[in-house]
């Protein structure tokens, strides 16, 4: 697959009918490890998570985090609750990988994440970034046994998409382009 096609096709897939194969996951993680890295430190570590108890906890922590959101315009608290619950439910049938780096190497971690997301497209798979912050990030770091000098970048889900995913709304091309100054 051409890179431009993978970039164009990549979109967040949240609901899966089955996970990635072991070989696919290996290729995806290997792609992550080919990303640029600050000072060429390559300080990423990838944790493949297949323990249902740990996945259940990752979902629960995410649910508890997202249900704290305030309703958006035209939304009710019930909508927020439902969306948060989906974040937990939709771990189902996915292959789960946590991306971590040495503390502070955040850019490095995110570049690995993008490589992995594009590699997933080439494998015919979808991917979903699951982010944690504040206390929930610390909870996940503890759950996954990260050393004190490492931090969580995000948790990634991969799998075979369940149905078609509508393309997200995008800003018009070049509406974000500036010359010389903002
Ligand atoms: C930093 C970051 C954090 C994200 N966190 C989540 C998340 O916690 N849960 C989720 O379902 N999607 C998450 N996403 C996915 C975005 O919602 C998604 O990228 C966005 O809606 C655009 O859709 P696209 O990826 O299909 O282009 C995250 C994406 C980024 C870049």
PDB file of C-alpha atoms and ligand atoms in Angstrom, residues 10-12 14 62 66 87 110 128-133 168 170, ligand 1:
ATOM      1  CA  UNK A  10      -6.466   5.965   8.428  1.00  0.00           C
ATOM      2  CA  UNK A  11      -9.272   6.788  10.757  1.00  0.00           C
ATOM      3  CA  UNK A  12     -10.157   6.008  14.307  1.00  0.00           C
ATOM      4  CA  UNK A  14     -13.523   2.079  18.010  1.00  0.00           C
ATOM      5  CA  UNK A  62     -11.185   5.160  31.190  1.00  0.00           C
ATOM      6  CA  UNK A  66     -14.635  10.158  30.769  1.00  0.00           C
ATOM      7  CA  UNK A  87     -15.033   3.658  25.919  1.00  0.00           C
ATOM      8  CA  UNK A 110       3.471   9.987  19.793  1.00  0.00           C
ATOM      9  CA  UNK A 128      -7.991   3.631  18.426  1.00  0.00           C
ATOM     10  CA  UNK A 129      -5.944   5.834  20.740  1.00  0.00           C
ATOM     11  CA  UNK A 130      -7.152   5.664  24.339  1.00  0.00           C
ATOM     12  CA  UNK A 131      -5.725   8.509  26.391  1.00  0.00           C
ATOM     13  CA  UNK A 132      -5.436   8.915  30.143  1.00  0.00           C
ATOM     14  CA  UNK A 133      -4.388  11.974  32.112  1.00  0.00           C
ATOM     15  CA  UNK A 168     -14.541  12.284  10.489  1.00  0.00           C
ATOM     16  CA  UNK A 170     -12.177  17.620   8.665  1.00  0.00           C
TER      17      UNK A 170
HETATM   18  C1  LIG B   1      -4.009  12.778  21.659  1.00  0.00           C
HETATM   19  C2  LIG B   1      -5.239  11.983  21.261  1.00  0.00           C
HETATM   20  C3  LIG B   1      -6.025  11.416  22.253  1.00  0.00           C
HETATM   21  C4  LIG B   1      -7.155  10.659  21.903  1.00  0.00           C
HETATM   22  N1  LIG B   1      -7.871  10.037  22.881  1.00  0.00           N
HETATM   23  C5  LIG B   1      -8.924   9.260  22.538  1.00  0.00           C
HETATM   24  C6  LIG B   1      -9.633   8.540  23.528  1.00  0.00           C
HETATM   25  O1  LIG B   1      -9.305   8.565  24.715  1.00  0.00           O
HETATM   26  N2  LIG B   1     -10.683   7.786  23.129  1.00  0.00           N
HETATM   27  C7  LIG B   1     -11.071   7.700  21.827  1.00  0.00           C
HETATM   28  O2  LIG B   1     -12.039   6.988  21.530  1.00  0.00           O
HETATM   29  N3  LIG B   1     -10.409   8.373  20.862  1.00  0.00           N
HETATM   30  C8  LIG B   1      -9.348   9.133  21.181  1.00  0.00           C
HETATM   31  N4  LIG B   1      -8.642   9.793  20.201  1.00  0.00           N
HETATM   32  C9  LIG B   1      -9.069   9.670  18.787  1.00  0.00           C
HETATM   33  C10 LIG B   1      -9.726  10.964  18.273  1.00  0.00           C
HETATM   34  O3  LIG B   1     -11.017  11.073  18.838  1.00  0.00           O
HETATM   35  C11 LIG B   1      -9.754  10.927  16.741  1.00  0.00           C
HETATM   36  O4  LIG B   1      -8.432  10.921  16.270  1.00  0.00           O
HETATM   37  C12 LIG B   1     -10.504  12.124  16.166  1.00  0.00           C
HETATM   38  O5  LIG B   1     -11.867  12.056  16.459  1.00  0.00           O
HETATM   39  C13 LIG B   1     -10.328  12.244  14.645  1.00  0.00           C
HETATM   40  O6  LIG B   1     -10.732  11.063  13.999  1.00  0.00           O
HETATM   41  P1  LIG B   1      -9.736  10.224  13.084  1.00  0.00           P
HETATM   42  O7  LIG B   1      -8.667   9.633  13.968  1.00  0.00           O
HETATM   43  O8  LIG B   1     -10.602   9.169  12.467  1.00  0.00           O
HETATM   44  O9  LIG B   1      -9.132  11.150  12.084  1.00  0.00           O
HETATM   45  C14 LIG B   1      -7.510  10.524  20.534  1.00  0.00           C
HETATM   46  C15 LIG B   1      -6.695  11.105  19.544  1.00  0.00           C
HETATM   47  C16 LIG B   1      -5.581  11.816  19.899  1.00  0.00           C
HETATM   48  C17 LIG B   1      -4.715  12.390  18.810  1.00  0.00           C
END
